[in-house]
Every structure is written in C-alpha cells, then in structure tokens.
Amino acid sequence: MASENTTPFSVLMSVYRNDDPENFRLAVESISIRQSRRPQEIIIVIDGPIPTPLETELTDLASEIPEIRTVFLKENRGLGIALRAGMEKVSNDIVARMDSDDIATQDRFEKQISMLANNPELDMVGAQITEFIGHPSNIVGKRVVPESNSEIYNWIKKRCPFNHMTVAFRKAKVLEAGNYLDWHFNEDYYLWIRMAEKGMDFANLPESLVNVRVGKEMYGSRGGWKYFLSEKGLQDYMLRKRIISFPRWLVNVGIRFGVQVMMPNSLRAFVFKQLFRRKNK
C-alpha cells in the first residue's frame, strides 16, 4: 500500500453558467496552491456553455495550475450527469469532491487522504462544514454529520449523512455502486444510498474542512414541489429496497411535506437554522 505521503488522488469539480468567476477562482485555489497537500489531478467538468468572464477565468487558472484537466459537455445536463462524465475521466483511485464556489481548509486533503491511506477498509470519508454569507469570515452556521459507520447507516434512513463537497472516496467503489446518476437536487444522497446497499464503509471527520458559500435565501429556498418530489422519490426508493420501514417512510415524507411544501420561505428558513444547523460559536 502506498504511504499517506505518496498516495495519488484527483479532485472532481463541476462548473456551469451561473457560477461567479471570482468565487470559482477562490474555490480552485483552495484545493491547489493553498493546500498543504496538492492533488495530482483536478478534473473540472464544464456543464454546458459558460459566459466569457467565467471561461476566461478557467483558462487563466488552467495556465497557472498544471493539474487542471477539463471535460466539456455541449449542453447543461445537471450536476449528476456532469460528475458522472468527470468520473469517467479520473485517473487516480482516490477522488475528492469539491464545489465551484466553496473554500477548502488548507489541510483538508492532508487529513482525508491520510485517513483513506491508513484505513484500507474505508471506502469514503467526509467532514463537517461551516457556512458563510459574503465574506468567508462571516460564518452563519455549521452542518454537523455523524462520524462513525454505524451512525451514518442510521442517519441515511432519515437524512443525507454526508456534506457532498467534503467527501473523498475510492473510485472503484463509486463505480461499483453505479457512479453518479441524475436525481434532481439529490444526486449525492442517491449515490450514498446505493453505496450503503453494497455494504460499504463510511466515516466523517470531526473537523470542518470546507467553508461553504450560502446565499441569504438559501435556507428558505429549500422547498417547493420539485424539491419535495425529489426527496420523496428517494424515500420511495428506500422503502422499495427495504432500507426503511413503512412507518419510517411516513415520518420522513410527512416531515418533508410539512417543511418543503406547506411552510412559507421565511418560516422554512427559521426551521432549517434552528433544527438542521448549529450556530457558530
């Protein structure tokens, strides 16, 4: 087994027309020149045509950071399809995910790749996140997810147990579970469920390793019929696969209907902040 100092890994990211060029640069720099341990490869999937300022920023970054490789999709296909295409181009056995407007901590990869290198039975490791509005120092919340494999398996029956932008996984295990698939709003949760069906081993580190950019309306906007139907579809899938019981399905769907369909945005934002996020201390 390669040592924790030599294990090669790739980073997988998608960018699309609505991404801000400046935020995109900060995200890419945070996983490359500002990392204590740099990846050998950064796969950036361009999900359909992008505006000239964003294209120029990507061209400049590619000239400055030799690890960058791009994959271009002619049409905007959504995150699930974009990441699937990127996974088909990844060269290394370990892959870390990153979003195009978040900021990784300097030691993110040092900690996660070491974790995978030292625990060959582990298939995926994520971490906690902080959330900020505007400037990275303006942290407004923290999403805390379970750390142990058993806790994660319990959580997955109720809520998504990973922060998608923090995960690092073994490529072969994701492909074994069918790779990323299109599932509106929930392509990550759908993949984790399918990996759990295969009995894969999970963990989350206790540290916050990514600072996630959120808009002022982010918490309140996590609703509406499309969002609800996407989440209900996952609950239906878990019921069919006997991952959850019918009473658990009723509770899960009932909560989601109440929060995502019945509540106005302002009340939904309050509920998200109070129940699903920790205040920064």
Tab-separated table of C-alpha atoms in Angstrom:
chain	number	residue	atom	x	y	z
A	1	MET	CA	0.000	0.000	0.000
A	2	ALA	CA	1.271	3.458	-0.834
A	3	SER	CA	2.136	5.599	2.155
A	4	GLU	CA	-0.044	8.518	3.153
A	5	ASN	CA	2.559	10.901	1.695
A	6	THR	CA	2.613	9.374	-1.770
A	7	THR	CA	-0.944	8.142	-2.409
A	8	PRO	CA	-2.083	9.949	-5.583
A	9	PHE	CA	-5.570	11.441	-5.757
A	10	SER	CA	-7.785	13.528	-8.009
A	11	VAL	CA	-10.307	16.280	-7.325
A	12	LEU	CA	-13.631	16.356	-9.171
A	13	MET	CA	-15.486	19.649	-9.698
A	14	SER	CA	-18.252	20.908	-11.976
A	15	VAL	CA	-18.766	24.465	-13.188
A	16	TYR	CA	-21.749	25.946	-15.050
A	17	ARG	CA	-23.040	29.220	-16.466
A	18	ASN	CA	-24.304	30.735	-13.198
A	19	ASP	CA	-21.048	30.366	-11.291
A	20	ASP	CA	-19.264	33.553	-10.283
A	21	PRO	CA	-15.726	33.781	-11.766
A	22	GLU	CA	-14.142	35.265	-8.631
A	23	ASN	CA	-15.722	32.685	-6.338
A	24	PHE	CA	-14.684	29.947	-8.744
A	25	ARG	CA	-11.066	31.100	-8.599
A	26	LEU	CA	-11.091	31.080	-4.803
A	27	ALA	CA	-12.502	27.559	-4.804
A	28	VAL	CA	-9.895	26.226	-7.234
A	29	GLU	CA	-7.013	27.932	-5.443
A	30	SER	CA	-8.180	26.474	-2.133
A	31	ILE	CA	-7.786	22.906	-3.470
A	32	SER	CA	-4.492	23.512	-5.252
A	33	ILE	CA	-1.949	26.229	-4.487
A	34	ARG	CA	-3.254	26.783	-0.942
A	35	GLN	CA	-3.317	23.103	0.061
A	36	SER	CA	-0.698	21.551	2.314
A	37	ARG	CA	-1.054	18.504	0.088
A	38	ARG	CA	-1.858	19.112	-3.575
A	39	PRO	CA	-3.782	16.716	-5.793
A	40	GLN	CA	-2.121	15.163	-8.821
A	41	GLU	CA	-5.172	15.953	-10.950
A	42	ILE	CA	-8.122	18.358	-10.899
A	43	ILE	CA	-10.949	17.362	-13.230
A	44	ILE	CA	-13.251	20.310	-13.965
A	45	VAL	CA	-16.409	19.442	-15.882
A	46	ILE	CA	-17.810	22.395	-17.830
A	47	ASP	CA	-21.539	21.683	-17.709
A	48	GLY	CA	-22.674	23.363	-20.908
A	49	PRO	CA	-21.695	26.754	-22.388
A	50	ILE	CA	-20.392	29.296	-19.883
A	51	PRO	CA	-20.126	33.114	-20.119
A	52	THR	CA	-16.906	34.690	-21.375
A	53	PRO	CA	-15.750	36.016	-17.958
A	54	LEU	CA	-16.039	32.548	-16.436
A	55	GLU	CA	-14.380	30.945	-19.444
A	56	THR	CA	-11.517	33.450	-19.213
A	57	GLU	CA	-11.065	32.707	-15.513
A	58	LEU	CA	-10.948	28.987	-16.212
A	59	THR	CA	-8.379	29.492	-18.988
A	60	ASP	CA	-6.197	31.592	-16.676
A	61	LEU	CA	-6.426	29.024	-13.890
A	62	ALA	CA	-5.505	26.196	-16.254
A	63	SER	CA	-2.394	28.117	-17.314
A	64	GLU	CA	-1.391	28.675	-13.674
A	65	ILE	CA	-2.270	25.251	-12.239
A	66	PRO	CA	-0.914	22.360	-14.333
A	67	GLU	CA	-3.035	19.741	-12.540
A	68	ILE	CA	-6.239	21.059	-14.139
A	69	ARG	CA	-7.899	18.974	-16.843
A	70	THR	CA	-11.242	19.985	-18.369
A	71	VAL	CA	-14.191	17.989	-19.645
A	72	PHE	CA	-16.734	19.879	-21.755
A	73	LEU	CA	-20.419	18.984	-22.074
A	74	LYS	CA	-22.161	20.637	-25.024
A	75	GLU	CA	-25.375	21.170	-23.047
A	76	ASN	CA	-26.124	21.839	-19.409
A	77	ARG	CA	-27.061	18.429	-18.029
A	78	GLY	CA	-27.101	18.993	-14.284
A	79	LEU	CA	-24.698	18.035	-11.528
A	80	GLY	CA	-25.314	14.290	-11.537
A	81	ILE	CA	-24.591	13.856	-15.238
A	82	ALA	CA	-21.635	16.259	-15.086
A	83	LEU	CA	-19.993	14.349	-12.235
A	84	ARG	CA	-20.660	11.052	-13.972
A	85	ALA	CA	-18.806	12.352	-17.025
A	86	GLY	CA	-15.967	13.573	-14.833
A	87	MET	CA	-15.655	10.231	-13.059
A	88	GLU	CA	-15.118	8.572	-16.439
A	89	LYS	CA	-12.021	10.754	-16.947
A	90	VAL	CA	-10.478	10.473	-13.475
A	91	SER	CA	-7.055	8.818	-13.468
A	92	ASN	CA	-6.468	8.071	-9.781
A	93	ASP	CA	-8.024	5.543	-7.443
A	94	ILE	CA	-8.939	8.143	-4.810
A	95	VAL	CA	-11.193	11.059	-5.733
A	96	ALA	CA	-12.164	14.100	-3.658
A	97	ARG	CA	-15.221	16.205	-4.450
A	98	MET	CA	-15.333	19.981	-4.373
A	99	ASP	CA	-17.934	22.562	-5.352
A	100	SER	CA	-17.134	25.554	-7.526
A	101	ASP	CA	-17.817	28.327	-5.007
A	102	ASP	CA	-16.702	26.896	-1.650
A	103	ILE	CA	-13.357	27.156	0.145
A	104	ALA	CA	-11.423	24.143	1.439
A	105	THR	CA	-9.272	24.409	4.551
A	106	GLN	CA	-5.530	24.266	3.947
A	107	ASP	CA	-5.185	20.798	5.490
A	108	ARG	CA	-8.298	19.194	4.026
A	109	PHE	CA	-6.575	16.707	1.731
A	110	GLU	CA	-3.739	16.038	4.135
A	111	LYS	CA	-6.289	14.766	6.649
A	112	GLN	CA	-8.657	12.940	4.306
A	113	ILE	CA	-6.128	11.202	2.065
A	114	SER	CA	-4.177	10.102	5.136
A	115	MET	CA	-7.403	8.677	6.568
A	116	LEU	CA	-8.054	6.623	3.427
A	117	ALA	CA	-4.408	5.577	3.044
A	118	ASN	CA	-4.208	4.358	6.638
A	119	ASN	CA	-7.600	2.605	6.636
A	120	PRO	CA	-7.831	0.377	3.555
A	121	GLU	CA	-11.237	-0.926	4.657
A	122	LEU	CA	-12.686	2.597	4.477
A	123	ASP	CA	-14.467	3.425	1.209
A	124	MET	CA	-15.419	7.081	1.735
A	125	VAL	CA	-14.670	9.824	4.229
A	126	GLY	CA	-16.403	13.175	4.542
A	127	ALA	CA	-16.235	16.001	7.078
A	128	GLN	CA	-18.198	18.773	8.726
A	129	ILE	CA	-18.796	22.140	7.063
A	130	THR	CA	-19.157	25.743	8.097
A	131	GLU	CA	-21.432	28.032	6.080
A	132	PHE	CA	-20.810	31.700	5.318
A	133	ILE	CA	-22.532	34.612	3.628
A	134	GLY	CA	-20.491	37.171	1.692
A	135	HIS	CA	-17.008	37.146	3.207
A	136	PRO	CA	-15.573	33.757	4.311
A	137	SER	CA	-15.171	35.077	7.851
A	138	ASN	CA	-18.922	35.737	8.135
A	139	ILE	CA	-19.798	32.216	9.259
A	140	VAL	CA	-23.517	31.803	9.933
A	141	GLY	CA	-23.839	28.099	10.668
A	142	LYS	CA	-22.359	24.635	10.732
A	143	ARG	CA	-23.764	21.403	9.360
A	144	VAL	CA	-22.755	18.539	11.611
A	145	VAL	CA	-22.955	14.969	10.316
A	146	PRO	CA	-22.286	11.658	12.120
A	147	GLU	CA	-18.736	10.327	12.273
A	148	SER	CA	-18.899	6.547	12.682
A	149	ASN	CA	-20.013	3.962	10.135
A	150	SER	CA	-22.882	2.738	12.321
A	151	GLU	CA	-24.160	6.263	12.963
A	152	ILE	CA	-24.005	7.048	9.250
A	153	TYR	CA	-26.039	3.942	8.412
A	154	ASN	CA	-28.667	5.052	10.919
A	155	TRP	CA	-28.717	8.625	9.600
A	156	ILE	CA	-29.062	7.591	5.984
A	157	LYS	CA	-32.554	6.279	6.781
A	158	LYS	CA	-33.637	9.798	7.766
A	159	ARG	CA	-31.313	12.394	6.252
A	160	CYS	CA	-28.307	12.712	3.993
A	161	PRO	CA	-25.340	11.747	6.231
A	162	PHE	CA	-22.599	13.498	4.242
A	163	ASN	CA	-21.706	17.002	3.162
A	164	HIS	CA	-21.211	16.335	-0.536
A	165	MET	CA	-18.499	18.944	-1.135
A	166	THR	CA	-16.330	17.354	1.565
A	167	VAL	CA	-16.224	13.700	0.528
A	168	ALA	CA	-13.228	11.726	-0.697
A	169	PHE	CA	-13.823	8.190	-1.916
A	170	ARG	CA	-12.358	5.230	-3.718
A	171	LYS	CA	-13.237	5.492	-7.384
A	172	ALA	CA	-13.809	1.747	-7.780
A	173	LYS	CA	-16.434	1.747	-5.023
A	174	VAL	CA	-18.423	4.592	-6.546
A	175	LEU	CA	-18.357	2.858	-9.925
A	176	GLU	CA	-19.419	-0.400	-8.270
A	177	ALA	CA	-22.496	1.398	-6.936
A	178	GLY	CA	-23.345	2.662	-10.430
A	179	ASN	CA	-21.498	6.005	-10.455
A	180	TYR	CA	-23.313	9.322	-10.160
A	181	LEU	CA	-26.792	9.323	-11.688
A	182	ASP	CA	-29.193	12.148	-12.428
A	183	TRP	CA	-31.503	12.800	-9.455
A	184	HIS	CA	-32.578	16.418	-9.214
A	185	PHE	CA	-31.223	18.090	-6.026
A	186	ASN	CA	-30.172	14.733	-4.560
A	187	GLU	CA	-27.651	13.009	-6.841
A	188	ASP	CA	-25.292	12.698	-3.871
A	189	TYR	CA	-27.800	11.231	-1.388
A	190	TYR	CA	-28.918	8.750	-4.061
A	191	LEU	CA	-25.325	7.606	-4.551
A	192	TRP	CA	-24.682	7.202	-0.808
A	193	ILE	CA	-27.821	5.070	-0.501
A	194	ARG	CA	-26.663	2.801	-3.318
A	195	MET	CA	-23.206	2.541	-1.769
A	196	ALA	CA	-24.804	1.616	1.552
A	197	GLU	CA	-26.763	-1.126	-0.227
A	198	LYS	CA	-23.377	-2.586	-1.177
A	199	GLY	CA	-22.304	-2.568	2.463
A	200	MET	CA	-19.516	-0.024	2.023
A	201	ASP	CA	-17.651	1.502	4.953
A	202	PHE	CA	-18.084	5.205	5.687
A	203	ALA	CA	-16.711	7.843	8.051
A	204	ASN	CA	-16.858	11.587	8.625
A	205	LEU	CA	-14.026	13.506	10.227
A	206	PRO	CA	-14.996	15.706	13.206
A	207	GLU	CA	-13.351	18.819	11.757
A	208	SER	CA	-14.940	21.308	9.383
A	209	LEU	CA	-12.826	21.008	6.230
A	210	VAL	CA	-14.861	23.139	3.795
A	211	ASN	CA	-16.322	26.616	4.265
A	212	VAL	CA	-19.486	26.653	2.156
A	213	ARG	CA	-20.847	29.773	0.479
A	214	VAL	CA	-24.579	30.195	1.017
A	215	GLY	CA	-26.934	32.923	-0.128
A	216	LYS	CA	-29.147	34.880	2.235
A	217	GLU	CA	-32.167	32.987	0.904
A	218	MET	CA	-30.560	29.545	0.802
A	219	TYR	CA	-32.270	28.024	3.834
A	220	GLY	CA	-35.688	29.334	2.889
A	221	SER	CA	-35.437	28.282	-0.745
A	222	ARG	CA	-35.030	24.579	0.044
A	223	GLY	CA	-38.627	23.847	-0.714
A	224	GLY	CA	-41.346	23.681	-3.323
A	225	TRP	CA	-42.929	20.761	-5.118
A	226	LYS	CA	-39.884	19.839	-7.222
A	227	TYR	CA	-37.655	19.693	-4.172
A	228	PHE	CA	-40.235	17.682	-2.237
A	229	LEU	CA	-40.868	15.204	-5.068
A	230	SER	CA	-37.144	14.624	-5.449
A	231	GLU	CA	-36.791	13.812	-1.761
A	232	LYS	CA	-39.984	11.753	-1.676
A	233	GLY	CA	-38.626	9.734	-4.598
A	234	LEU	CA	-35.589	8.782	-2.502
A	235	GLN	CA	-37.837	7.746	0.361
A	236	ASP	CA	-39.882	5.633	-2.059
A	237	TYR	CA	-36.664	4.010	-3.293
A	238	MET	CA	-35.524	3.175	0.240
A	239	LEU	CA	-38.950	1.732	1.045
A	240	ARG	CA	-38.915	-0.474	-2.063
A	241	LYS	CA	-35.422	-1.673	-1.199
A	242	ARG	CA	-36.480	-2.317	2.419
A	243	ILE	CA	-33.867	0.083	3.730
A	244	ILE	CA	-36.607	1.805	5.717
A	245	SER	CA	-39.911	0.589	7.108
A	246	PHE	CA	-43.311	1.981	6.143
A	247	PRO	CA	-43.672	3.874	9.464
A	248	ARG	CA	-40.229	5.428	8.888
A	249	TRP	CA	-41.322	6.341	5.330
A	250	LEU	CA	-44.457	8.033	6.695
A	251	VAL	CA	-42.435	10.100	9.159
A	252	ASN	CA	-39.791	11.067	6.591
A	253	VAL	CA	-42.285	12.053	3.900
A	254	GLY	CA	-44.571	13.806	6.383
A	255	ILE	CA	-41.757	15.980	7.723
A	256	ARG	CA	-40.576	16.850	4.223
A	257	PHE	CA	-44.080	17.713	3.046
A	258	GLY	CA	-44.618	19.973	6.031
A	259	VAL	CA	-41.296	21.774	5.723
A	260	GLN	CA	-40.830	21.855	1.948
A	261	VAL	CA	-44.398	22.344	0.712
A	262	MET	CA	-46.566	23.770	3.477
A	263	MET	CA	-44.183	26.271	5.059
A	264	PRO	CA	-43.549	29.755	3.632
A	265	ASN	CA	-39.909	30.515	2.862
A	266	SER	CA	-39.380	32.680	5.929
A	267	LEU	CA	-40.622	30.012	8.317
A	268	ARG	CA	-38.695	27.304	6.476
A	269	ALA	CA	-35.519	29.338	6.854
A	270	PHE	CA	-36.122	29.624	10.599
A	271	VAL	CA	-36.730	25.869	10.935
A	272	PHE	CA	-33.590	24.995	8.958
A	273	LYS	CA	-31.432	27.281	11.062
A	274	GLN	CA	-32.856	26.094	14.369
A	275	LEU	CA	-33.151	22.358	13.728
A	276	PHE	CA	-30.661	21.453	10.997
A	277	ARG	CA	-27.769	23.864	11.605
A	278	ARG	CA	-25.612	24.689	14.593
A	279	LYS	CA	-24.844	28.304	15.303
A	280	ASN	CA	-21.192	29.204	15.018
A	281	LYS	CA	-19.531	29.726	18.386
